[in-house]
GROMACS .gro file of C-alpha atoms in nm:
model
  458
    1MET     CA    1  15.877  -1.175   5.700
    2ALA     CA    2  15.817  -0.809   5.608
    3TYR     CA    3  15.541  -0.766   5.351
    4PHE     CA    4  15.623  -0.462   5.136
    5ASP     CA    5  15.383  -0.517   4.844
    6SER     CA    6  15.055  -0.359   4.954
    7ALA     CA    7  15.013  -0.186   4.618
    8SER     CA    8  14.951  -0.534   4.474
    9SER     CA    9  14.723  -0.640   4.755
   10ALA     CA   10  14.695  -0.507   5.109
   11PRO     CA   11  14.675  -0.745   5.406
   12LEU     CA   12  14.320  -0.808   5.523
   13HIS     CA   13  14.225  -0.540   5.774
   14PRO     CA   14  14.110  -0.671   6.114
   15VAL     CA   15  13.779  -0.486   6.072
   16ALA     CA   16  13.726  -0.660   5.737
   17ARG     CA   17  13.784  -0.998   5.898
   18GLN     CA   18  13.536  -0.922   6.179
   19ALA     CA   19  13.271  -0.790   5.940
   20LEU     CA   20  13.315  -1.084   5.704
   21LEU     CA   21  13.272  -1.343   5.976
   22ALA     CA   22  12.973  -1.165   6.127
   23SER     CA   23  12.792  -1.122   5.797
   24LEU     CA   24  12.841  -1.484   5.694
   25ASP     CA   25  12.562  -1.570   5.938
   26GLU     CA   26  12.337  -1.280   5.839
   27GLY     CA   27  12.400  -1.204   5.472
   28TRP     CA   28  12.368  -1.539   5.295
   29ALA     CA   29  12.010  -1.501   5.168
   30ASP     CA   30  11.886  -1.341   4.845
   31PRO     CA   31  11.851  -0.966   4.909
   32ALA     CA   32  11.583  -0.945   4.639
   33ARG     CA   33  11.344  -1.162   4.841
   34LEU     CA   34  11.083  -1.022   5.076
   35TYR     CA   35  11.100  -1.281   5.352
   36ARG     CA   36  11.290  -1.216   5.674
   37GLU     CA   37  11.627  -1.358   5.568
   38GLY     CA   38  11.613  -1.168   5.239
   39ARG     CA   39  11.524  -0.842   5.415
   40ARG     CA   40  11.813  -0.891   5.656
   41ALA     CA   41  12.054  -0.945   5.365
   42ARG     CA   42  11.913  -0.637   5.189
   43LEU     CA   43  11.973  -0.423   5.497
   44LEU     CA   44  12.337  -0.533   5.507
   45LEU     CA   45  12.384  -0.464   5.135
   46ASP     CA   46  12.218  -0.122   5.156
   47ALA     CA   47  12.426  -0.023   5.458
   48ALA     CA   48  12.745  -0.126   5.277
   49ARG     CA   49  12.641   0.076   4.972
   50GLU     CA   50  12.573   0.382   5.185
   51ALA     CA   51  12.914   0.350   5.354
   52ALA     CA   52  13.092   0.308   5.022
   53ALA     CA   53  12.910   0.605   4.868
   54GLU     CA   54  13.007   0.823   5.163
   55ALA     CA   55  13.371   0.724   5.121
   56VAL     CA   56  13.361   0.791   4.747
   57GLY     CA   57  13.165   1.115   4.778
   58CYS     CA   58  12.861   1.026   4.569
   59ARG     CA   59  12.501   0.909   4.606
   60ALA     CA   60  12.429   0.556   4.717
   61ASP     CA   61  12.224   0.485   4.404
   62GLU     CA   62  12.529   0.573   4.194
   63VAL     CA   63  12.733   0.284   4.341
   64VAL     CA   64  12.730  -0.081   4.236
   65PHE     CA   65  12.950  -0.367   4.350
   66THR     CA   66  13.126  -0.589   4.097
   67SER     CA   67  13.323  -0.912   4.118
   68SER     CA   68  13.661  -0.733   4.099
   69GLY     CA   69  13.827  -0.400   4.032
   70THR     CA   70  13.914  -0.517   3.681
   71ARG     CA   71  13.549  -0.601   3.616
   72ALA     CA   72  13.452  -0.255   3.741
   73VAL     CA   73  13.697  -0.095   3.495
   74HIS     CA   74  13.581  -0.308   3.203
   75SER     CA   75  13.212  -0.252   3.280
   76GLY     CA   76  13.262   0.120   3.334
   77ILE     CA   77  13.451   0.177   3.009
   78ALA     CA   78  13.224  -0.044   2.799
   79GLY     CA   79  12.908   0.106   2.949
   80VAL     CA   80  13.003   0.469   2.885
   81LEU     CA   81  13.136   0.398   2.535
   82ALA     CA   82  12.811   0.222   2.447
   83GLY     CA   83  12.596   0.491   2.605
   84ARG     CA   84  12.773   0.766   2.414
   85ARG     CA   85  12.814   0.584   2.083
   86ARG     CA   86  12.616   0.852   1.899
   87VAL     CA   87  12.873   1.110   2.008
   88GLY     CA   88  13.160   0.906   1.868
   89ARG     CA   89  13.397   0.618   1.935
   90HIS     CA   90  13.710   0.800   2.043
   91LEU     CA   91  13.866   0.698   2.376
   92ILE     CA   92  14.150   0.875   2.562
   93VAL     CA   93  14.377   0.697   2.811
   94SER     CA   94  14.713   0.780   2.963
   95ALA     CA   95  15.020   0.575   2.874
   96VAL     CA   96  15.061   0.460   3.235
   97GLU     CA   97  14.710   0.334   3.309
   98HIS     CA   98  14.661  -0.002   3.475
   99SER     CA   99  14.659  -0.293   3.231
  100SER     CA  100  14.283  -0.338   3.285
  101VAL     CA  101  14.225   0.003   3.125
  102LEU     CA  102  14.474  -0.055   2.843
  103HIS     CA  103  14.327  -0.397   2.765
  104ALA     CA  104  13.979  -0.244   2.747
  105ALA     CA  105  14.120   0.017   2.509
  106GLU     CA  106  14.270  -0.258   2.291
  107VAL     CA  107  13.931  -0.431   2.268
  108HIS     CA  108  13.763  -0.102   2.178
  109GLU     CA  109  14.018  -0.035   1.906
  110ALA     CA  110  13.986  -0.388   1.767
  111ASP     CA  111  13.610  -0.328   1.747
  112GLY     CA  112  13.659  -0.025   1.524
  113GLY     CA  113  13.698   0.250   1.784
  114THR     CA  114  13.990   0.492   1.805
  115VAL     CA  115  14.222   0.542   2.100
  116THR     CA  116  14.457   0.827   2.188
  117GLN     CA  117  14.726   0.747   2.444
  118VAL     CA  118  14.844   1.055   2.634
  119ALA     CA  119  15.217   1.062   2.704
  120VAL     CA  120  15.369   1.123   3.048
  121GLY     CA  121  15.689   1.283   3.173
  122ARG     CA  122  15.973   1.114   3.358
  123THR     CA  123  15.777   1.125   3.685
  124ALA     CA  124  15.479   0.939   3.526
  125SER     CA  125  15.254   1.244   3.558
  126VAL     CA  126  15.024   1.361   3.281
  127ALA     CA  127  14.955   1.725   3.195
  128ALA     CA  128  14.596   1.851   3.182
  129SER     CA  129  14.692   2.037   2.866
  130SER     CA  130  14.776   1.704   2.700
  131TYR     CA  131  14.424   1.580   2.766
  132ALA     CA  132  14.287   1.907   2.630
  133GLU     CA  133  14.486   1.855   2.309
  134ALA     CA  134  14.365   1.495   2.278
  135LEU     CA  135  13.994   1.584   2.305
  136ARG     CA  136  13.797   1.570   1.982
  137ALA     CA  137  13.439   1.622   1.872
  138ASP     CA  138  13.389   1.245   1.867
  139THR     CA  139  13.550   1.174   2.207
  140ALA     CA  140  13.317   0.950   2.405
  141LEU     CA  141  13.527   0.895   2.719
  142ALA     CA  142  13.857   0.984   2.884
  143CYS     CA  143  14.029   0.769   3.148
  144LEU     CA  144  14.288   0.862   3.411
  145GLN     CA  145  14.413   0.681   3.718
  146SER     CA  146  14.417   0.877   4.043
  147ALA     CA  147  14.765   0.743   4.130
  148ASN     CA  148  15.006   0.517   3.951
  149HIS     CA  149  15.025   0.158   4.067
  150GLU     CA  150  15.397   0.109   3.993
  151VAL     CA  151  15.568   0.432   4.099
  152GLY     CA  152  15.304   0.596   4.321
  153THR     CA  153  15.276   0.925   4.129
  154GLU     CA  154  14.947   1.105   4.195
  155GLN     CA  155  14.777   1.240   3.885
  156PRO     CA  156  14.615   1.587   3.845
  157VAL     CA  157  14.264   1.441   3.832
  158ALA     CA  158  14.083   1.764   3.925
  159GLU     CA  159  14.254   1.961   3.647
  160VAL     CA  160  14.190   1.692   3.387
  161ALA     CA  161  13.827   1.656   3.501
  162GLU     CA  162  13.777   2.030   3.456
  163VAL     CA  163  13.914   2.014   3.101
  164CYS     CA  164  13.692   1.716   3.017
  165ARG     CA  165  13.383   1.869   3.178
  166ALA     CA  166  13.427   2.186   2.973
  167ALA     CA  167  13.429   1.972   2.658
  168GLY     CA  168  13.127   1.768   2.769
  169VAL     CA  169  13.331   1.448   2.795
  170PRO     CA  170  13.297   1.215   3.097
  171LEU     CA  171  13.613   1.121   3.286
  172LEU     CA  172  13.655   0.771   3.429
  173VAL     CA  173  13.896   0.758   3.722
  174ASP     CA  174  14.065   0.434   3.828
  175ALA     CA  175  14.100   0.501   4.200
  176ALA     CA  176  14.218   0.155   4.302
  177GLN     CA  177  14.545   0.276   4.454
  178SER     CA  178  14.422   0.590   4.627
  179LEU     CA  179  14.067   0.542   4.753
  180GLY     CA  180  14.184   0.404   5.086
  181TRP     CA  181  14.371   0.731   5.147
  182GLY     CA  182  14.086   0.968   5.070
  183ARG     CA  183  13.828   1.088   4.820
  184VAL     CA  184  13.929   1.165   4.465
  185ASN     CA  185  13.910   1.538   4.405
  186GLY     CA  186  13.755   1.683   4.092
  187ASP     CA  187  13.435   1.664   3.893
  188TRP     CA  188  13.483   1.309   3.767
  189SER     CA  189  13.198   1.115   3.604
  190VAL     CA  190  13.281   0.748   3.667
  191LEU     CA  191  13.503   0.594   3.935
  192THR     CA  192  13.629   0.241   3.989
  193ALA     CA  193  13.812   0.076   4.278
  194SER     CA  194  13.908  -0.262   4.424
  195ALA     CA  195  13.859  -0.367   4.785
  196HIS     CA  196  14.174  -0.577   4.822
  197LYS     CA  197  14.384  -0.265   4.758
  198TRP     CA  198  14.269  -0.106   5.086
  199GLY     CA  199  14.257  -0.415   5.307
  200GLY     CA  200  13.918  -0.552   5.212
  201PRO     CA  201  13.863  -0.903   5.077
  202SER     CA  202  13.949  -0.988   4.718
  203GLY     CA  203  13.666  -1.034   4.472
  204VAL     CA  204  13.490  -0.704   4.539
  205GLY     CA  205  13.508  -0.413   4.298
  206LEU     CA  206  13.333  -0.079   4.313
  207LEU     CA  207  13.180   0.112   4.020
  208ALA     CA  208  13.032   0.459   4.070
  209VAL     CA  209  12.850   0.627   3.780
  210ARG     CA  210  12.729   0.984   3.838
  211LYS     CA  211  12.373   1.073   3.753
  212GLY     CA  212  12.350   1.226   3.408
  213VAL     CA  213  12.626   1.013   3.255
  214ARG     CA  214  12.494   0.820   2.957
  215PHE     CA  215  12.559   0.455   3.039
  216ALA     CA  216  12.446   0.137   2.866
  217ALA     CA  217  12.539  -0.181   3.050
  218GLN     CA  218  12.681  -0.445   2.819
  219GLY     CA  219  12.609  -0.817   2.815
  220PRO     CA  220  12.284  -1.001   2.890
  221ALA     CA  221  12.036  -0.810   3.103
  222ASP     CA  222  12.043  -0.874   3.477
  223GLU     CA  223  11.828  -0.719   3.749
  224ARG     CA  224  12.112  -0.716   4.005
  225GLU     CA  225  12.306  -0.400   4.090
  226SER     CA  226  12.100  -0.171   3.864
  227GLY     CA  227  12.178  -0.399   3.573
  228ARG     CA  228  12.544  -0.296   3.579
  229ALA     CA  229  12.692  -0.600   3.757
  230ALA     CA  230  12.541  -0.935   3.677
  231GLY     CA  231  12.521  -1.218   3.929
  232PHE     CA  232  12.436  -1.282   4.290
  233GLU     CA  233  12.598  -1.032   4.525
  234ASN     CA  234  12.868  -1.161   4.762
  235ILE     CA  235  12.715  -0.978   5.055
  236PRO     CA  236  12.961  -1.088   5.330
  237ALA     CA  237  13.257  -0.975   5.117
  238ILE     CA  238  13.082  -0.649   5.022
  239VAL     CA  239  13.005  -0.575   5.387
  240ALA     CA  240  13.367  -0.646   5.480
  241ALA     CA  241  13.490  -0.423   5.196
  242ALA     CA  242  13.277  -0.129   5.307
  243ALA     CA  243  13.364  -0.175   5.673
  244SER     CA  244  13.737  -0.188   5.604
  245LEU     CA  245  13.719   0.118   5.376
  246ARG     CA  246  13.562   0.315   5.658
  247ALA     CA  247  13.823   0.182   5.902
  248VAL     CA  248  14.128   0.265   5.689
  249ARG     CA  249  13.990   0.609   5.616
  250ALA     CA  250  13.970   0.678   5.989
  251GLU     CA  251  14.341   0.591   6.018
  252ALA     CA  252  14.453   0.744   5.688
  253ASP     CA  253  14.565   1.094   5.788
  254ALA     CA  254  14.792   0.987   6.072
  255GLU     CA  255  14.919   0.681   5.886
  256ALA     CA  256  14.997   0.884   5.573
  257VAL     CA  257  15.230   1.110   5.769
  258ARG     CA  258  15.409   0.813   5.925
  259LEU     CA  259  15.446   0.610   5.605
  260ARG     CA  260  15.552   0.912   5.403
  261GLU     CA  261  15.841   0.964   5.644
  262LEU     CA  262  15.947   0.600   5.603
  263THR     CA  263  15.932   0.604   5.223
  264GLU     CA  264  16.116   0.936   5.216
  265ARG     CA  265  16.387   0.768   5.420
  266ILE     CA  266  16.414   0.494   5.156
  267ARG     CA  267  16.416   0.748   4.870
  268ALA     CA  268  16.696   0.945   5.033
  269ARG     CA  269  16.918   0.662   5.153
  270VAL     CA  270  16.904   0.400   4.877
  271PRO     CA  271  17.115   0.608   4.630
  272SER     CA  272  17.380   0.660   4.898
  273LEU     CA  273  17.382   0.292   4.999
  274VAL     CA  274  17.376   0.139   4.652
  275PRO     CA  275  17.574   0.282   4.360
  276ASP     CA  276  17.413   0.330   4.018
  277VAL     CA  277  17.052   0.356   4.133
  278GLU     CA  278  16.772   0.568   3.990
  279VAL     CA  279  16.477   0.652   4.215
  280VAL     CA  280  16.170   0.700   3.994
  281GLY     CA  281  15.831   0.866   4.032
  282ASP     CA  282  15.731   1.210   4.153
  283PRO     CA  283  15.920   1.306   4.469
  284GLU     CA  284  15.630   1.513   4.606
  285ARG     CA  285  15.297   1.418   4.448
  286ARG     CA  286  15.296   1.050   4.536
  287LEU     CA  287  15.114   0.797   4.749
  288PRO     CA  288  15.236   0.786   5.112
  289GLY     CA  289  15.359   0.427   5.115
  290VAL     CA  290  15.512   0.374   4.771
  291VAL     CA  291  15.874   0.419   4.661
  292THR     CA  292  16.028   0.271   4.346
  293PHE     CA  293  16.389   0.253   4.231
  294SER     CA  294  16.592   0.076   3.960
  295CYS     CA  295  16.943  -0.064   3.990
  296LEU     CA  296  17.187  -0.079   3.700
  297TYR     CA  297  17.343  -0.417   3.613
  298VAL     CA  298  17.081  -0.612   3.806
  299ASP     CA  299  16.835  -0.881   3.701
  300GLY     CA  300  16.506  -0.781   3.866
  301GLU     CA  301  16.381  -1.135   3.920
  302THR     CA  302  16.706  -1.246   4.081
  303LEU     CA  303  16.710  -0.941   4.308
  304LEU     CA  304  16.355  -1.014   4.421
  305HIS     CA  305  16.458  -1.370   4.507
  306GLU     CA  306  16.755  -1.240   4.706
  307LEU     CA  307  16.532  -1.001   4.902
  308ASP     CA  308  16.275  -1.275   4.956
  309GLY     CA  309  16.550  -1.486   5.106
  310GLU     CA  310  16.628  -1.200   5.343
  311GLY     CA  311  16.263  -1.184   5.454
  312PHE     CA  312  16.120  -0.907   5.233
  313SER     CA  313  15.828  -0.932   4.993
  314VAL     CA  314  15.861  -0.662   4.725
  315SER     CA  315  15.759  -0.640   4.359
  316SER     CA  316  15.917  -0.526   4.036
  317GLY     CA  317  15.830  -0.360   3.707
  318SER     CA  318  16.157  -0.481   3.562
  319SER     CA  319  16.176  -0.638   3.219
  320CYS     CA  320  16.394  -0.913   3.365
  321THR     CA  321  16.123  -1.141   3.502
  322SER     CA  322  16.007  -1.485   3.408
  323SER     CA  323  15.667  -1.354   3.297
  324THR     CA  324  15.787  -1.100   3.040
  325LEU     CA  325  16.090  -1.008   2.832
  326THR     CA  326  15.972  -0.651   2.775
  327PRO     CA  327  15.991  -0.359   3.018
  328SER     CA  328  15.693  -0.249   3.224
  329HIS     CA  329  15.473  -0.025   3.011
  330VAL     CA  330  15.483   0.232   3.290
  331LEU     CA  331  15.863   0.250   3.308
  332ARG     CA  332  15.882   0.249   2.929
  333ALA     CA  333  15.639   0.541   2.902
  334MET     CA  334  15.840   0.734   3.163
  335GLY     CA  335  16.165   0.672   2.978
  336VAL     CA  336  16.348   0.566   3.296
  337LEU     CA  337  16.575   0.275   3.380
  338SER     CA  338  16.383  -0.052   3.388
  339GLU     CA  339  16.645  -0.308   3.489
  340GLY     CA  340  16.669  -0.413   3.851
  341ASN     CA  341  16.342  -0.236   3.934
  342VAL     CA  342  16.208  -0.263   4.290
  343ARG     CA  343  15.876  -0.128   4.417
  344VAL     CA  344  15.841  -0.100   4.792
  345SER     CA  345  15.480  -0.038   4.896
  346LEU     CA  346  15.439  -0.029   5.272
  347PRO     CA  347  15.112  -0.150   5.423
  348MET     CA  348  14.939   0.040   5.700
  349GLY     CA  349  15.110  -0.054   6.023
  350ALA     CA  350  15.453  -0.111   5.867
  351VAL     CA  351  15.719  -0.057   6.132
  352GLU     CA  352  16.038   0.148   6.126
  353GLU     CA  353  16.250  -0.149   6.230
  354ASP     CA  354  16.157  -0.342   5.915
  355VAL     CA  355  16.241  -0.044   5.694
  356GLU     CA  356  16.581  -0.007   5.860
  357ARG     CA  357  16.648  -0.378   5.820
  358PHE     CA  358  16.554  -0.354   5.452
  359LEU     CA  359  16.802  -0.069   5.405
  360SER     CA  360  17.069  -0.275   5.576
  361VAL     CA  361  17.029  -0.586   5.358
  362LEU     CA  362  16.961  -0.416   5.023
  363PRO     CA  363  17.326  -0.324   4.941
  364GLY     CA  364  17.441  -0.682   4.996
  365ALA     CA  365  17.155  -0.825   4.790
  366VAL     CA  366  17.232  -0.593   4.497
  367ALA     CA  367  17.605  -0.666   4.520
  368THR     CA  368  17.538  -1.041   4.516
  369VAL     CA  369  17.326  -1.016   4.202
  370ARG     CA  370  17.579  -0.791   4.028
  371GLU     CA  371  17.856  -1.036   4.108
  372LYS     CA  372  17.655  -1.322   3.960
  373LEU     CA  373  17.593  -1.127   3.640
  374GLY     CA  374  17.939  -0.978   3.598
  375ALA     CA  375  18.111  -1.285   3.448
  376PRO     CA  376  18.037  -1.266   3.070
  377ALA     CA  377  18.310  -1.090   2.873
  378PRO     CA  378  18.188  -0.887   2.578
  379ALA     CA  379  18.289  -0.977   2.227
  380THR     CA  380  18.450  -0.664   2.085
  381VAL     CA  381  18.594  -0.546   1.757
  382VAL     CA  382  18.802  -0.226   1.758
  383ARG     CA  383  18.756  -0.004   1.453
  384GLU     CA  384  18.939   0.327   1.492
  385ASP     CA  385  18.735   0.522   1.749
  386VAL     CA  386  18.437   0.289   1.727
  387LEU     CA  387  18.388  -0.011   1.954
  388VAL     CA  388  18.126  -0.273   1.870
  389VAL     CA  389  17.972  -0.478   2.153
  390ASP     CA  390  17.788  -0.790   2.042
  391ALA     CA  391  17.516  -0.851   2.300
  392LEU     CA  392  17.277  -1.032   2.068
  393GLY     CA  393  17.083  -1.306   2.241
  394LYS     CA  394  17.162  -1.168   2.587
  395ARG     CA  395  16.886  -1.038   2.810
  396CYS     CA  396  16.896  -0.739   3.039
  397PRO     CA  397  17.098  -0.629   3.221
  398ILE     CA  398  17.385  -0.795   3.028
  399PRO     CA  399  17.389  -0.546   2.734
  400VAL     CA  400  17.428  -0.254   2.975
  401ILE     CA  401  17.688  -0.435   3.183
  402GLU     CA  402  17.896  -0.500   2.873
  403LEU     CA  403  17.858  -0.140   2.760
  404ALA     CA  404  17.982  -0.021   3.100
  405LYS     CA  405  18.283  -0.253   3.082
  406VAL     CA  406  18.408  -0.124   2.748
  407ILE     CA  407  18.318   0.247   2.742
  408GLY     CA  408  18.670   0.323   2.866
  409GLY     CA  409  18.813   0.139   2.566
  410VAL     CA  410  18.739   0.425   2.329
  411SER     CA  411  18.885   0.774   2.343
  412VAL     CA  412  18.673   1.068   2.457
  413GLY     CA  413  18.450   1.153   2.162
  414GLY     CA  414  18.460   0.796   2.034
  415THR     CA  415  18.151   0.575   2.016
  416VAL     CA  416  18.035   0.234   2.128
  417ARG     CA  417  17.774   0.047   1.920
  418VAL     CA  418  17.584  -0.205   2.130
  419LEU     CA  419  17.415  -0.474   1.920
  420SER     CA  420  17.111  -0.607   2.105
  421ASP     CA  421  16.784  -0.781   2.026
  422ASP     CA  422  16.640  -0.726   2.375
  423GLU     CA  423  16.366  -0.463   2.375
  424ALA     CA  424  16.473  -0.349   2.722
  425ALA     CA  425  16.796  -0.211   2.575
  426ARG     CA  426  16.594   0.058   2.398
  427LEU     CA  427  16.506   0.199   2.740
  428ASP     CA  428  16.799   0.101   2.959
  429ILE     CA  429  17.092   0.216   2.745
  430PRO     CA  430  16.966   0.579   2.720
  431ALA     CA  431  16.893   0.570   3.095
  432TRP     CA  432  17.248   0.444   3.164
  433CYS     CA  433  17.390   0.729   2.953
  434GLU     CA  434  17.199   0.987   3.154
  435MET     CA  435  17.311   0.836   3.483
  436ARG     CA  436  17.676   0.807   3.374
  437ASP     CA  437  17.703   1.143   3.191
  438GLN     CA  438  17.762   0.986   2.851
  439GLU     CA  439  17.586   1.084   2.526
  440TYR     CA  440  17.320   0.860   2.379
  441VAL     CA  441  17.348   0.918   2.004
  442GLY     CA  442  17.054   0.703   1.900
  443GLU     CA  443  16.934   0.372   1.760
  444GLU     CA  444  17.033   0.236   1.421
  445PRO     CA  445  16.902  -0.063   1.228
  446ALA     CA  446  17.117  -0.377   1.233
  447GLU     CA  447  17.109  -0.713   1.061
  448ARG     CA  448  16.968  -0.856   1.383
  449GLY     CA  449  16.807  -0.643   1.651
  450SER     CA  450  16.930  -0.285   1.673
  451ALA     CA  451  17.254  -0.096   1.723
  452TYR     CA  452  17.248   0.150   2.014
  453VAL     CA  453  17.516   0.416   1.970
  454VAL     CA  454  17.680   0.581   2.273
  455ARG     CA  455  17.945   0.855   2.256
  456ARG     CA  456  18.199   0.876   2.537
  457LEU     CA  457  18.206   1.222   2.696
  458SER     CA  458  18.428   1.155   2.995
   0.00000   0.00000   0.00000
């Protein structure tokens, strides 16, 4: 089985396993106690903090360990917003942030705060100028991920940090996806990360708050971790997290070159092997091991099952999954095709043979899914040069499949109106038009759902 989903969770690094087992015997006591066992646990915790701070590029007393990366994000955002409440209650986030950031923004807004969501381009990258335009006199905090978790695009953190610093606004960086590859550049104020993303154990998050940043920890007071992370520290897991971070950093430069070559191979060959595919994300500024593409006329969940049956573990941001009937917020913000989405994220140590085998089985897997979904015949009514496709009640990718089947039924210059109540159609039909050189006229209200109008150009 080839595991190609390290962006969700990386396999436990051998160094993490060794450190975890070793520290189970040494780090079980309360590090706040002065007796021998407590002092031994404190030494392990302090050493892990020093190692983590060195990897982040900050002081050891600026780092605390939390129970998860999500908890680090929530604590970081809430703490800065509370500490800077006198300045204002305005929060800035990008449209493609991890859900932990967006959920924290929703809570802030429900509590009376204001949120500005900065748009991204088709590669998922933000512009520093967009953050500059979003800044206000009452802005308390801005948030930006270092790299996108779904498409791998690296964000211009240094440029955005400079803009925020000039305005006196702290920048919180979610570095979960990138910290294993290197330090985050720029004059950021707060940084969060998650150990299981770089091969450490799950259940360990990292929160770094620079000196000088006004921060008020929320919730009941707790003397642990400078009051910023309540509860007894999981010292064996923290030690393993710090040890594995140091280990992956030592391998990162050489491994980045190797994995980048493998993902570039996937980016280049998938469109030639599989028709009607859109490779998404920035082609240059991206994480070494991540490549994402979307396939027209494909149910994402079914495709993932097909690939699983062939021995490949991959993930999807497709709207066609059992957990959601709406497109990934990242793909939606990018304005790219969402159906049949596949994210390949190679772990450190991934081998060329597995990548080649993936490329060999992918065309057959896509063809199988397309064959399964190609049966329904569209209900059509011809009205001069207008063709109406009734796809109400049908989930992606059926509306697009039916559009593709009938576009040749109108003369050049004629239009097809696709009736659909699936939110994914709002994203996928314009994307199909761009891929097939047809004109997307726009969306019109309908008695049920919406009518998506396409004009035939060729």
